[in-house]
Short mmCIF file of C-alpha atoms (C1' of nucleotides) in Angstrom, two decimals:
data_model
loop_
_atom_site.label_atom_id
_atom_site.label_comp_id
_atom_site.label_asym_id
_atom_site.label_seq_id
_atom_site.Cartn_x
_atom_site.Cartn_y
_atom_site.Cartn_z
CA MET A 11 -3.34 -19.88 -4.35
CA LEU A 12 -5.65 -17.21 -5.33
CA LYS A 13 -6.11 -16.54 -9.21
CA TYR A 14 -4.23 -12.79 -9.13
CA GLN A 15 -1.57 -14.37 -6.78
CA GLN A 16 -0.96 -17.09 -9.42
CA ILE A 17 -1.02 -14.48 -12.32
CA ALA A 18 1.53 -11.97 -10.38
CA ILE A 19 3.86 -15.04 -9.63
CA GLU A 20 3.73 -15.96 -13.39
CA ILE A 21 4.16 -12.75 -14.32
CA GLU A 22 7.26 -12.04 -12.28
CA SER A 23 8.86 -15.36 -13.43
CA TYR A 24 8.17 -14.58 -17.39
CA ILE A 25 10.25 -11.13 -16.14
CA GLU A 26 12.93 -13.33 -14.24
CA LYS A 27 12.91 -15.57 -16.99
CA HIS A 28 13.57 -13.57 -19.85
CA GLN A 29 16.26 -11.61 -17.82
CA MET A 30 13.83 -8.02 -18.93
CA GLN A 31 15.77 -4.95 -17.82
CA GLN A 32 14.36 -1.58 -16.20
CA GLY A 33 12.00 -0.27 -18.11
CA GLU A 34 10.99 -2.46 -20.71
CA LYS A 35 7.50 -3.07 -21.69
CA LEU A 36 4.96 -5.80 -20.97
CA PRO A 37 2.32 -6.75 -22.71
CA VAL A 38 -0.94 -4.70 -22.38
CA LEU A 39 -3.86 -5.67 -20.16
CA GLU A 40 -6.18 -6.53 -22.89
CA SER A 41 -3.21 -9.59 -23.91
CA LEU A 42 -2.96 -10.16 -20.11
CA MET A 43 -6.62 -10.98 -20.08
CA LYS A 44 -6.38 -13.54 -23.00
CA GLU A 45 -3.59 -14.81 -22.15
CA PHE A 46 -4.63 -15.89 -18.04
CA LYS A 47 -8.77 -15.98 -19.32
CA THR A 48 -9.55 -13.38 -16.50
CA SER A 49 -10.92 -10.36 -16.15
CA LYS A 50 -10.14 -6.81 -16.22
CA SER A 51 -9.74 -6.27 -12.30
CA THR A 52 -8.29 -9.57 -11.66
CA ILE A 53 -4.82 -8.76 -14.02
CA VAL A 54 -5.28 -4.86 -12.57
CA LYS A 55 -5.00 -6.72 -8.70
CA ALA A 56 -2.04 -8.88 -9.98
CA LEU A 57 -0.41 -5.63 -11.35
CA ASP A 58 -1.02 -3.81 -7.91
CA LEU A 59 1.01 -6.65 -6.08
CA LEU A 60 3.54 -6.30 -8.27
CA GLU A 61 3.75 -3.04 -8.34
CA LYS A 62 3.89 -2.98 -4.54
CA LYS A 63 6.39 -5.34 -4.73
CA GLY A 64 8.50 -2.97 -7.08
CA ILE A 65 8.54 -5.62 -9.59
CA ILE A 66 7.22 -3.36 -12.02
CA PHE A 67 5.15 0.10 -12.63
CA GLN A 68 2.22 1.19 -14.25
CA VAL A 69 1.76 4.21 -16.30
CA ARG A 70 -1.57 5.51 -17.77
CA GLY A 71 -2.19 6.05 -21.03
CA SER A 72 1.08 4.41 -21.63
CA GLY A 73 2.35 1.04 -20.64
CA ILE A 74 3.32 -1.81 -18.11
CA PHE A 75 6.99 -1.75 -17.30
CA VAL A 76 9.80 -3.34 -15.42
CA ARG A 77 11.34 -1.93 -12.92
CA ARG A 78 14.71 -3.84 -11.33
CA LYS A 79 17.09 -2.58 -7.88
CA LYS A 80 20.43 -2.12 -9.50
CA ARG A 81 22.34 -2.95 -6.30
CA ASN A 82 23.30 -6.28 -4.86
CA ASN A 83 24.35 -6.96 -1.18
CA TYR A 84 22.05 -5.36 0.31
CA ILE A 85 19.12 -6.53 2.42
CA ASN A 86 15.37 -5.86 1.42
CA LEU A 87 14.21 -3.87 4.60
CA LEU A 88 10.49 -4.80 3.98
CA SER A 89 10.57 -9.01 3.25
CA ASN A 90 6.63 -8.38 2.31
CA GLN A 91 8.11 -6.98 -1.14
CA GLY A 92 10.39 -10.19 -2.03
CA PHE A 93 8.29 -12.98 0.31
CA GLN A 94 11.24 -13.87 2.09
CA LYS A 95 12.95 -14.84 -1.00
CA ASP A 96 15.14 -12.16 -0.97
CA LEU A 97 16.64 -13.41 2.75
CA ASP A 98 17.40 -16.87 0.98
CA GLN A 99 19.98 -15.48 -1.25
CA PHE A 100 21.96 -15.06 1.52
CA ASN A 101 23.74 -17.30 3.68
CA ILE A 102 22.32 -16.65 7.03
CA THR A 103 22.92 -18.91 10.13
CA SER A 104 21.94 -18.34 13.99
CA GLU A 105 23.91 -18.97 16.87
CA MET A 106 21.75 -19.44 20.28
CA LEU A 107 22.86 -17.99 23.45
CA GLU A 108 19.85 -17.70 25.44
CA LEU A 109 16.37 -19.42 25.44
CA GLU A 110 14.71 -19.49 28.66
CA ILE A 111 10.54 -18.47 29.71
CA GLN A 112 10.73 -15.64 31.46
CA LYS A 113 8.15 -12.70 33.08
CA PRO A 114 8.22 -9.70 30.99
CA THR A 115 9.59 -5.97 31.78
CA GLU A 116 7.29 -3.37 31.70
CA THR A 117 8.86 -2.22 28.02
CA VAL A 118 7.76 -5.79 27.15
CA ALA A 119 4.73 -6.62 28.71
CA GLN A 120 3.42 -3.26 26.93
CA ASN A 121 5.03 -4.24 23.31
CA LEU A 122 3.06 -7.49 23.66
CA HIS A 123 0.48 -6.07 25.29
CA VAL A 124 0.40 -8.53 28.42
CA ASP A 125 0.27 -8.95 32.00
CA MET A 126 3.17 -8.75 33.66
CA ASP A 127 2.55 -12.23 35.37
CA GLN A 128 2.51 -13.66 31.79
CA ASP A 129 4.93 -16.37 30.76
CA ILE A 130 7.30 -14.79 27.93
CA TYR A 131 10.21 -16.56 25.62
CA TYR A 132 13.04 -15.14 25.58
CA VAL A 133 15.55 -15.78 22.91
CA LYS A 134 18.76 -14.21 22.45
CA ARG A 135 20.82 -15.01 18.74
CA ILE A 136 23.79 -13.90 16.93
CA ARG A 137 22.74 -14.32 13.16
CA TYR A 138 26.16 -14.62 10.36
CA ILE A 139 25.40 -13.71 7.02
CA GLU A 140 27.79 -15.83 4.59
CA GLY A 141 29.95 -16.22 7.58
CA ASN A 142 30.19 -13.02 9.33
CA THR A 143 28.33 -11.39 12.26
CA LEU A 144 25.03 -10.12 10.79
CA CYS A 145 23.26 -9.15 13.92
CA LEU A 146 22.82 -9.56 17.96
CA GLU A 147 18.76 -10.39 18.61
CA GLU A 148 16.85 -10.26 21.33
CA SER A 149 13.56 -11.92 20.95
CA PHE A 150 10.49 -11.84 23.46
CA PHE A 151 7.66 -14.26 22.28
CA ASN A 152 3.88 -14.26 23.98
CA LYS A 153 3.95 -17.37 25.42
CA ALA A 154 0.15 -17.89 25.15
CA ILE A 155 0.62 -17.66 21.37
CA VAL A 156 3.75 -19.49 20.90
CA PRO A 157 3.61 -22.17 23.84
CA TYR A 158 6.78 -23.85 22.80
CA LEU A 159 10.34 -23.52 21.19
CA ASN A 160 13.74 -25.16 21.37
CA ASN A 161 16.84 -24.93 20.18
CA GLU A 162 16.40 -26.23 16.92
CA ILE A 163 13.63 -23.88 16.15
CA GLY A 164 15.83 -21.13 16.84
CA THR A 165 18.66 -21.79 15.26
CA SER A 166 16.39 -22.26 11.97
CA SER A 167 13.48 -20.06 11.71
CA ILE A 168 10.99 -19.10 14.27
CA PHE A 169 8.98 -17.48 11.72
CA ARG A 170 8.62 -20.51 9.82
CA TYR A 171 7.47 -22.30 12.34
CA ILE A 172 5.15 -20.06 13.58
CA GLU A 173 3.54 -20.06 10.76
CA ASP A 174 3.61 -23.78 9.54
CA ALA A 175 3.80 -25.94 12.91
CA LEU A 176 1.53 -23.60 14.96
CA SER A 177 -0.41 -22.46 11.46
CA LEU A 178 -0.73 -19.16 12.41
CA LYS A 179 -0.98 -16.43 10.15
CA ILE A 180 1.66 -13.08 10.60
CA GLY A 181 0.23 -10.40 9.63
CA PHE A 182 2.08 -6.81 9.87
CA SER A 183 5.03 -5.01 11.80
CA ASP A 184 6.01 -2.29 13.58
CA MET A 185 9.45 -1.51 12.91
CA TYR A 186 11.39 1.48 15.21
CA MET A 187 14.76 2.14 14.34
CA HIS A 188 17.70 3.98 15.08
CA VAL A 189 21.69 4.61 15.08
CA GLY A 190 24.30 4.85 17.77
CA LYS A 191 27.34 3.82 19.51
CA LEU A 192 27.74 0.25 20.12
CA ILE A 193 28.26 -0.78 24.42
CA ASP A 194 31.64 -3.23 25.11
CA GLN A 195 29.22 -5.95 25.60
CA GLU A 196 27.47 -5.91 22.39
CA ALA A 197 30.58 -4.89 20.34
CA SER A 198 32.14 -8.16 21.63
CA TYR A 199 29.44 -10.33 20.57
CA LEU A 200 29.74 -9.03 16.76
CA GLN A 201 33.27 -9.42 17.19
CA LEU A 202 33.54 -4.84 16.96
CA LYS A 203 34.89 -2.43 19.26
CA GLY A 204 33.21 -0.13 21.92
CA GLY A 205 31.99 3.03 20.86
CA ASP A 206 31.69 1.65 17.23
CA PRO A 207 28.67 2.43 15.26
CA LYS A 208 25.38 0.31 15.60
CA LEU A 209 22.11 0.11 13.92
CA THR A 210 19.31 -0.82 16.04
CA MET A 211 15.77 -1.93 14.89
CA GLU A 212 13.07 -2.38 17.18
CA SER A 213 9.84 -4.77 16.15
CA ILE A 214 6.71 -5.69 16.57
CA PHE A 215 5.08 -8.64 15.12
CA TYR A 216 1.64 -9.03 14.94
CA LEU A 217 -0.88 -11.72 13.96
CA THR A 218 -3.50 -11.16 10.97
CA ASN A 219 -6.11 -10.23 14.15
CA GLY A 220 -4.59 -7.99 15.29
CA THR A 221 -2.38 -9.58 18.19
CA PRO A 222 1.42 -8.77 19.29
CA PHE A 223 3.51 -12.03 19.24
CA ASP A 224 6.94 -10.89 18.59
CA TYR A 225 8.82 -7.93 20.05
CA SER A 226 12.42 -8.22 19.20
CA LYS A 227 15.03 -5.47 19.22
CA VAL A 228 18.11 -6.04 17.06
CA THR A 229 21.61 -4.66 16.83
CA TYR A 230 23.38 -4.73 13.19
CA ASN A 231 26.66 -4.91 12.87
CA TYR A 232 27.16 -1.64 10.55
CA ASN A 233 30.01 -3.34 8.19
CA GLN A 234 26.59 -5.41 7.11
CA ALA A 235 23.86 -3.43 7.85
CA GLN A 236 23.07 -2.51 4.09
CA PHE A 237 19.29 -2.14 3.07
CA TYR A 238 17.41 -1.04 0.51
CA ILE A 239 13.85 -0.44 -0.19
CA LEU A 240 11.67 -0.21 -3.19
CA GLY A 241 9.73 2.96 -2.48
CA THR A 242 6.31 2.87 -3.96
CA GLY A 243 4.81 6.85 -4.49
CA ILE A 244 6.35 9.53 -1.87
CA MET B 18 -10.25 14.01 -6.27
CA LEU B 19 -11.43 10.39 -6.60
CA LYS B 20 -14.11 8.67 -4.62
CA TYR B 21 -11.72 5.94 -3.11
CA GLN B 22 -9.06 8.35 -2.05
CA GLN B 23 -11.93 11.00 -0.82
CA ILE B 24 -13.30 8.13 1.28
CA ALA B 25 -10.33 6.89 2.69
CA ILE B 26 -9.77 10.73 3.60
CA GLU B 27 -12.57 10.80 5.49
CA ILE B 28 -12.17 7.57 7.36
CA GLU B 29 -8.53 8.79 8.53
CA SER B 30 -10.03 11.97 9.66
CA TYR B 31 -13.05 10.43 11.33
CA ILE B 32 -10.27 7.92 13.22
CA GLU B 33 -8.14 10.78 14.43
CA LYS B 34 -11.01 13.18 15.19
CA HIS B 35 -12.40 10.31 17.22
CA GLN B 36 -9.45 9.32 18.95
CA MET B 37 -9.76 6.09 18.32
CA GLN B 38 -7.47 3.45 19.96
CA GLN B 39 -5.40 0.02 18.05
CA GLY B 40 -7.90 -2.29 18.02
CA GLU B 41 -10.66 -0.49 17.82
CA LYS B 42 -13.02 -1.49 15.48
CA LEU B 43 -14.61 0.49 12.93
CA PRO B 44 -18.21 -0.28 10.87
CA VAL B 45 -18.89 -3.21 8.97
CA LEU B 46 -18.53 -2.43 5.20
CA GLU B 47 -22.38 -2.51 4.36
CA SER B 48 -22.64 0.71 6.64
CA LEU B 49 -19.95 1.74 4.74
CA MET B 50 -21.10 1.27 1.86
CA LYS B 51 -24.58 2.98 2.46
CA GLU B 52 -22.68 5.73 4.33
CA PHE B 53 -20.80 6.72 1.38
CA LYS B 54 -23.13 5.96 -1.26
CA THR B 55 -21.03 3.88 -3.26
CA SER B 56 -20.47 0.23 -4.45
CA LYS B 57 -18.57 -2.34 -2.15
CA SER B 58 -15.25 -2.16 -4.51
CA THR B 59 -15.01 1.14 -3.95
CA ILE B 60 -14.91 0.79 -0.18
CA VAL B 61 -12.54 -2.18 -0.05
CA LYS B 62 -9.99 0.02 -3.16
CA ALA B 63 -10.28 2.90 -0.02
CA LEU B 64 -9.83 0.23 2.76
CA ASP B 65 -7.12 -1.16 0.82
CA LEU B 66 -5.11 2.45 1.00
CA LEU B 67 -5.42 2.82 4.96
CA GLU B 68 -4.36 -0.45 5.12
CA LYS B 69 -1.11 -0.03 3.04
CA LYS B 70 -0.52 3.48 4.79
CA GLY B 71 -0.66 1.48 8.17
CA ILE B 72 -3.71 3.32 9.41
CA ILE B 73 -6.17 0.51 9.74
CA PHE B 74 -5.92 -3.48 9.73
CA GLN B 75 -8.18 -5.73 8.07
CA VAL B 76 -9.37 -9.39 9.53
CA ARG B 77 -11.54 -11.27 7.40
CA GLY B 78 -14.72 -12.99 8.97
CA SER B 79 -14.34 -10.05 11.45
CA GLY B 80 -13.58 -6.73 11.30
CA ILE B 81 -12.00 -3.59 10.23
CA PHE B 82 -9.74 -2.06 12.89
CA VAL B 83 -7.50 0.79 13.86
CA ARG B 84 -3.68 0.90 14.32
CA ARG B 85 -1.83 3.40 15.66
CA LYS B 86 1.59 3.96 16.03
CA LYS B 87 2.91 4.31 19.44
CA ARG B 88 6.04 6.09 18.94
CA ASN B 89 6.40 10.07 18.59
CA ASN B 90 9.94 11.55 17.54
CA TYR B 91 10.28 8.80 15.11
CA ILE B 92 10.45 10.03 11.39
CA ASN B 93 8.53 7.91 8.72
CA LEU B 94 10.81 6.22 6.50
CA LEU B 95 8.31 5.97 3.93
CA SER B 96 6.73 9.35 3.16
CA ASN B 97 4.29 7.98 1.03
CA GLN B 98 2.44 6.35 4.23
CA GLY B 99 1.60 9.76 5.42
CA PHE B 100 1.33 11.55 2.60
CA GLN B 101 4.10 13.94 3.61
CA LYS B 102 2.16 15.07 6.39
CA ASP B 103 4.07 12.83 8.62
CA LEU B 104 7.45 15.59 8.12
CA ASP B 105 5.10 18.36 8.38
CA GLN B 106 4.60 17.64 12.45
CA PHE B 107 8.60 18.43 12.52
CA ASN B 108 9.90 22.25 12.55
CA ILE B 109 12.41 21.21 9.36
CA THR B 110 14.34 24.18 7.68
CA SER B 111 17.27 23.94 5.33
CA GLU B 112 20.72 25.86 5.23
CA MET B 113 21.61 26.11 0.96
CA LEU B 114 25.85 25.13 1.29
CA GLU B 115 26.34 24.81 -2.34
CA LEU B 116 23.76 25.15 -5.71
CA GLU B 117 24.99 24.98 -9.23
CA ILE B 118 25.33 23.66 -12.52
CA GLN B 119 27.47 20.79 -12.98
CA LYS B 120 28.84 18.27 -15.55
CA PRO B 121 27.75 14.67 -13.67
CA THR B 122 30.41 12.08 -12.33
CA GLU B 123 29.89 8.66 -13.54
CA THR B 124 27.98 7.46 -10.67
CA VAL B 125 25.59 10.67 -10.84
CA ALA B 126 25.19 9.32 -14.67
CA GLN B 127 24.62 6.12 -14.15
CA ASN B 128 21.78 6.77 -11.59
CA LEU B 129 20.03 9.44 -13.14
CA HIS B 130 20.54 7.90 -17.08
CA VAL B 131 22.02 10.91 -18.60
CA ASP B 132 24.88 10.92 -20.70
CA MET B 133 28.47 12.14 -19.43
CA ASP B 134 28.10 16.08 -20.97
CA GLN B 135 24.79 16.53 -19.75
CA ASP B 136 24.03 19.35 -17.09
CA ILE B 137 23.11 18.75 -13.73
CA TYR B 138 22.22 20.82 -11.37
CA TYR B 139 23.98 19.78 -8.16
CA VAL B 140 22.85 20.96 -4.26
CA LYS B 141 24.22 20.69 -1.39
CA ARG B 142 22.22 21.66 1.85
CA ILE B 143 22.38 20.81 5.54
CA ARG B 144 18.57 20.56 7.16
CA TYR B 145 17.59 20.91 10.44
CA ILE B 146 15.01 19.77 12.45
CA GLU B 147 13.52 21.23 15.63
CA GLY B 148 16.78 23.76 15.15
CA ASN B 149 19.24 20.26 15.88
CA THR B 150 20.98 19.45 12.71
CA LEU B 151 19.39 16.28 11.15
CA CYS B 152 21.26 15.66 7.85
CA LEU B 153 23.86 16.27 5.34
CA GLU B 154 22.31 16.24 1.59
CA GLU B 155 23.79 16.09 -1.67
CA SER B 156 21.05 16.00 -4.28
CA PHE B 157 22.07 15.76 -8.13
CA PHE B 158 19.26 16.93 -10.44
CA ASN B 159 18.63 16.28 -13.95
CA LYS B 160 18.59 19.47 -15.39
CA ALA B 161 16.86 18.68 -18.39
CA ILE B 162 14.14 17.86 -16.51
CA VAL B 163 14.37 20.50 -13.61
CA PRO B 164 15.25 22.90 -15.81
CA TYR B 165 15.55 26.03 -13.06
CA LEU B 166 16.34 25.90 -9.29
CA ASN B 167 17.49 28.73 -6.76
CA ASN B 168 18.37 29.31 -3.47
CA GLU B 169 14.55 29.86 -2.31
CA ILE B 170 13.73 26.77 -3.82
CA GLY B 171 16.47 24.84 -2.33
CA THR B 172 15.56 26.30 1.09
CA SER B 173 11.84 25.37 1.11
CA SER B 174 10.87 22.43 -0.63
CA ILE B 175 12.29 21.47 -3.61
CA PHE B 176 9.67 18.53 -4.30
CA ARG B 177 6.82 20.82 -3.59
CA TYR B 178 8.67 22.97 -6.80
CA ILE B 179 8.70 20.38 -9.17
CA GLU B 180 5.21 18.76 -8.22
CA ASP B 181 3.45 22.08 -7.92
CA ALA B 182 5.06 24.67 -10.34
CA LEU B 183 6.60 22.52 -12.81
CA SER B 184 3.62 20.31 -12.53
CA LEU B 185 5.48 17.13 -13.24
CA LYS B 186 4.35 13.83 -10.92
CA ILE B 187 6.93 11.99 -8.69
CA GLY B 188 6.23 8.19 -8.77
CA PHE B 189 8.94 5.96 -6.81
CA SER B 190 12.08 5.92 -5.49
CA ASP B 191 15.07 3.13 -4.80
CA MET B 192 16.53 3.36 -1.17
CA TYR B 193 19.52 2.44 -0.21
CA MET B 194 21.12 2.90 3.50
CA HIS B 195 24.40 1.56 5.10
CA VAL B 196 25.86 2.92 8.27
CA GLY B 197 29.01 3.69 8.82
CA LYS B 198 32.16 6.23 10.69
CA LEU B 199 32.08 9.86 9.70
CA ILE B 200 35.26 11.78 8.27
CA ASP B 201 35.85 14.83 9.78
CA GLN B 202 34.37 16.99 7.08
CA GLU B 203 30.99 15.72 7.07
CA ALA B 204 31.58 16.09 10.99
CA SER B 205 31.97 19.47 10.58
CA TYR B 206 28.97 19.81 8.94
CA LEU B 207 26.77 17.80 11.65
CA GLN B 208 28.42 19.45 14.39
CA LEU B 209 29.93 15.91 15.46
CA LYS B 210 33.15 14.57 15.41
CA GLY B 211 35.15 12.69 13.32
CA GLY B 212 34.66 8.68 13.90
CA ASP B 213 31.29 8.96 14.98
CA PRO B 214 28.31 6.87 13.77
CA LYS B 215 26.51 8.04 10.27
CA LEU B 216 23.37 7.02 8.48
CA THR B 217 23.52 7.55 4.77
CA MET B 218 20.61 7.21 2.45
CA GLU B 219 21.11 7.34 -1.22
CA SER B 220 18.06 7.43 -3.08
CA ILE B 221 16.61 7.42 -6.75
CA PHE B 222 13.50 9.22 -7.63
CA TYR B 223 11.74 9.16 -10.44
CA LEU B 224 9.01 10.49 -12.44
CA THR B 225 5.41 8.47 -12.77
CA ASN B 226 6.95 7.08 -16.01
CA GLY B 227 9.97 5.66 -14.67
CA THR B 228 12.17 8.78 -15.28
CA PRO B 229 14.78 9.05 -12.71
CA PHE B 230 15.35 12.94 -12.23
CA ASP B 231 17.11 13.28 -8.71
CA TYR B 232 19.15 11.32 -7.41
CA SER B 233 20.48 12.01 -3.86
CA LYS B 234 23.23 11.35 -0.73
CA VAL B 235 22.28 12.04 3.03
CA THR B 236 24.49 11.77 5.74
CA TYR B 237 22.17 11.73 8.68
CA ASN B 238 23.04 13.11 12.44
CA TYR B 239 22.67 9.91 14.29
CA ASN B 240 21.21 11.84 17.15
CA GLN B 241 18.57 12.29 15.03
CA ALA B 242 18.20 9.52 13.04
CA GLN B 243 14.89 7.88 14.39
CA PHE B 244 13.11 6.08 11.66
CA TYR B 245 9.81 4.03 12.18
CA ILE B 246 8.46 1.75 9.14
CA LEU B 247 4.37 0.13 9.62
CA GLY B 248 5.19 -3.31 7.80
CA THR B 249 2.26 -4.46 5.85
CA GLY B 250 2.90 -8.25 5.25
CA ILE B 251 5.44 -10.04 6.52
"C1'" DC C 22 -7.62 10.31 -32.01
"C1'" DA C 23 -6.12 5.52 -31.08
"C1'" DG C 24 -4.70 3.09 -27.57
"C1'" DT C 25 -3.66 2.29 -22.58
"C1'" DG C 26 -4.05 2.29 -18.01
"C1'" DG C 27 -7.60 3.17 -13.59
"C1'" DT C 28 -12.17 4.05 -11.63
"C1'" DC C 29 -16.65 2.92 -10.37
"C1'" DT C 30 -20.74 -0.24 -10.32
"C1'" DA C 31 -24.13 -4.31 -9.03
"C1'" DG C 32 -23.88 -8.64 -8.21
"C1'" DA C 33 -22.47 -13.52 -7.53
"C1'" DC C 34 -19.55 -16.86 -4.60
"C1'" DC C 35 -16.32 -18.04 -1.66
"C1'" DA C 36 -13.19 -18.37 3.03
"C1'" DC C 37 -12.82 -17.12 7.73
"C1'" DT C 38 -14.72 -15.54 12.57
"C1'" DT C 39 -17.97 -15.64 16.26
"C1'" DC C 40 -20.90 -17.64 18.52
"C1'" DA D 27 -25.47 -20.73 11.37
"C1'" DA D 28 -24.95 -15.94 11.48
"C1'" DG D 29 -22.15 -12.51 10.41
"C1'" DT D 30 -18.19 -10.32 7.79
"C1'" DG D 31 -14.31 -9.52 4.69
"C1'" DG D 32 -12.27 -11.22 0.28
"C1'" DT D 33 -12.17 -12.42 -4.78
"C1'" DC D 34 -13.93 -12.36 -9.35
"C1'" DT D 35 -16.80 -10.89 -13.21
"C1'" DA D 36 -18.47 -8.06 -17.65
"C1'" DG D 37 -19.08 -3.77 -18.49
"C1'" DA D 38 -19.07 1.12 -18.64
"C1'" DC D 39 -16.52 4.85 -18.60
"C1'" DC D 40 -13.16 8.53 -17.70
"C1'" DA D 41 -7.98 10.00 -18.18
"C1'" DC D 42 -3.66 10.15 -20.10
"C1'" DT D 43 0.00 9.57 -23.63
"C1'" DG D 44 2.49 9.46 -27.73
"C1'" DA D 45 2.04 9.39 -32.60
#
DNA sequence: CAGTGGTCTAGACCACTTC
DNA sequence: AAGTGGTCTAGACCACTGA
């Protein structure tokens, strides 16, 4: 664990433990430097990390203040802000519908940057949140990167498997979202009606070295599709 | 203009000008330091800024690479990634429906952190993108911070007015979104039908010093509600 | 004008990738 | 082993806030 990450975690825990409210002031840089026995830059880097996560905001000439979101029951759209902790606060389970090795369609081949004759893992799941249908998810994994998947991995967390068991490092993602109407087949999976609203999210996930390994298309139940984003900078 | 911001802009222009593609390599840190006659930290800071904006990604031990989004016709959800440049690429206009001074409702008072007897500017607008109805927007501005608004400001850019004319600095925002069905009144504004899908986005905007000055509720036309996010970190 | 955060430097050392 | 990005330090100086 790097020093600045460790410091960030400790400051965040401190805020949590003391139930600090929006606008409450944290100790000044000078104090933090002494407390953590480190240089100014390292503290600044830790604080920048917390600012990016939406935990604090810094005001030049004034101080460092706590920032807190106000609503629960909303899911964080940028999981990097919450280090996956956010989804853990909900009880999310998966039901596997299909899991097989396929050749990619043209769209999939393009998004995963593979040839049409390479193998792809196709995973189709329904995900539940607190027992309600959250979304229908179709994912395509580049088999050259994720050589093996099974039912057990699919019903728990594929990403955790990729990071822990395959020790690959996930880097960044492109996400595209739009709103539309459910077709009958989608509706039946989500226990809704054809023509009901849907939120579709297409994502491409990359390893830290820039290789795309997962293209996924997720159709959300509009009753559960509640997201928040803590924006930094306008 | 700060040095690291200037450098970031120049690197971004370079990428743009040379039409560099996803995965193309930029010069190494050493070269950039020499080229911009500056220290390593400053270059690193400029690159971190570009990484946060989704323009590049850095791979330790390997290099600095260009990142490019693939789809057009999608609106950037995090305008901080694009410095407002993103919306400028579309032709967006506004039609003012209402503009008046009111007392806040309880919800508004809470979100803007004002008392129930303080004055609020209420602004109701329809926004168009390339001539099509994009959204119906209701905004509430704290009059103590934004003391004056008129039709002209409202039909152009209220935020630009706040930053330029009032010289206030906008800091960060909380955004909450969910999907639902249009009620008849909303539908008529958006030239859609009652029961059609809608995306609702509630935002609270804060100045850099943490004071909330704008609470807005935006109902998007589902035909135009196409957003993208360039995620960094998972 | 004192207090506080932000930028910038020069350099040491570390961790990862690539050959 | 060489190349490349990442962390960390110590300190100078700058820019903004608020009493």
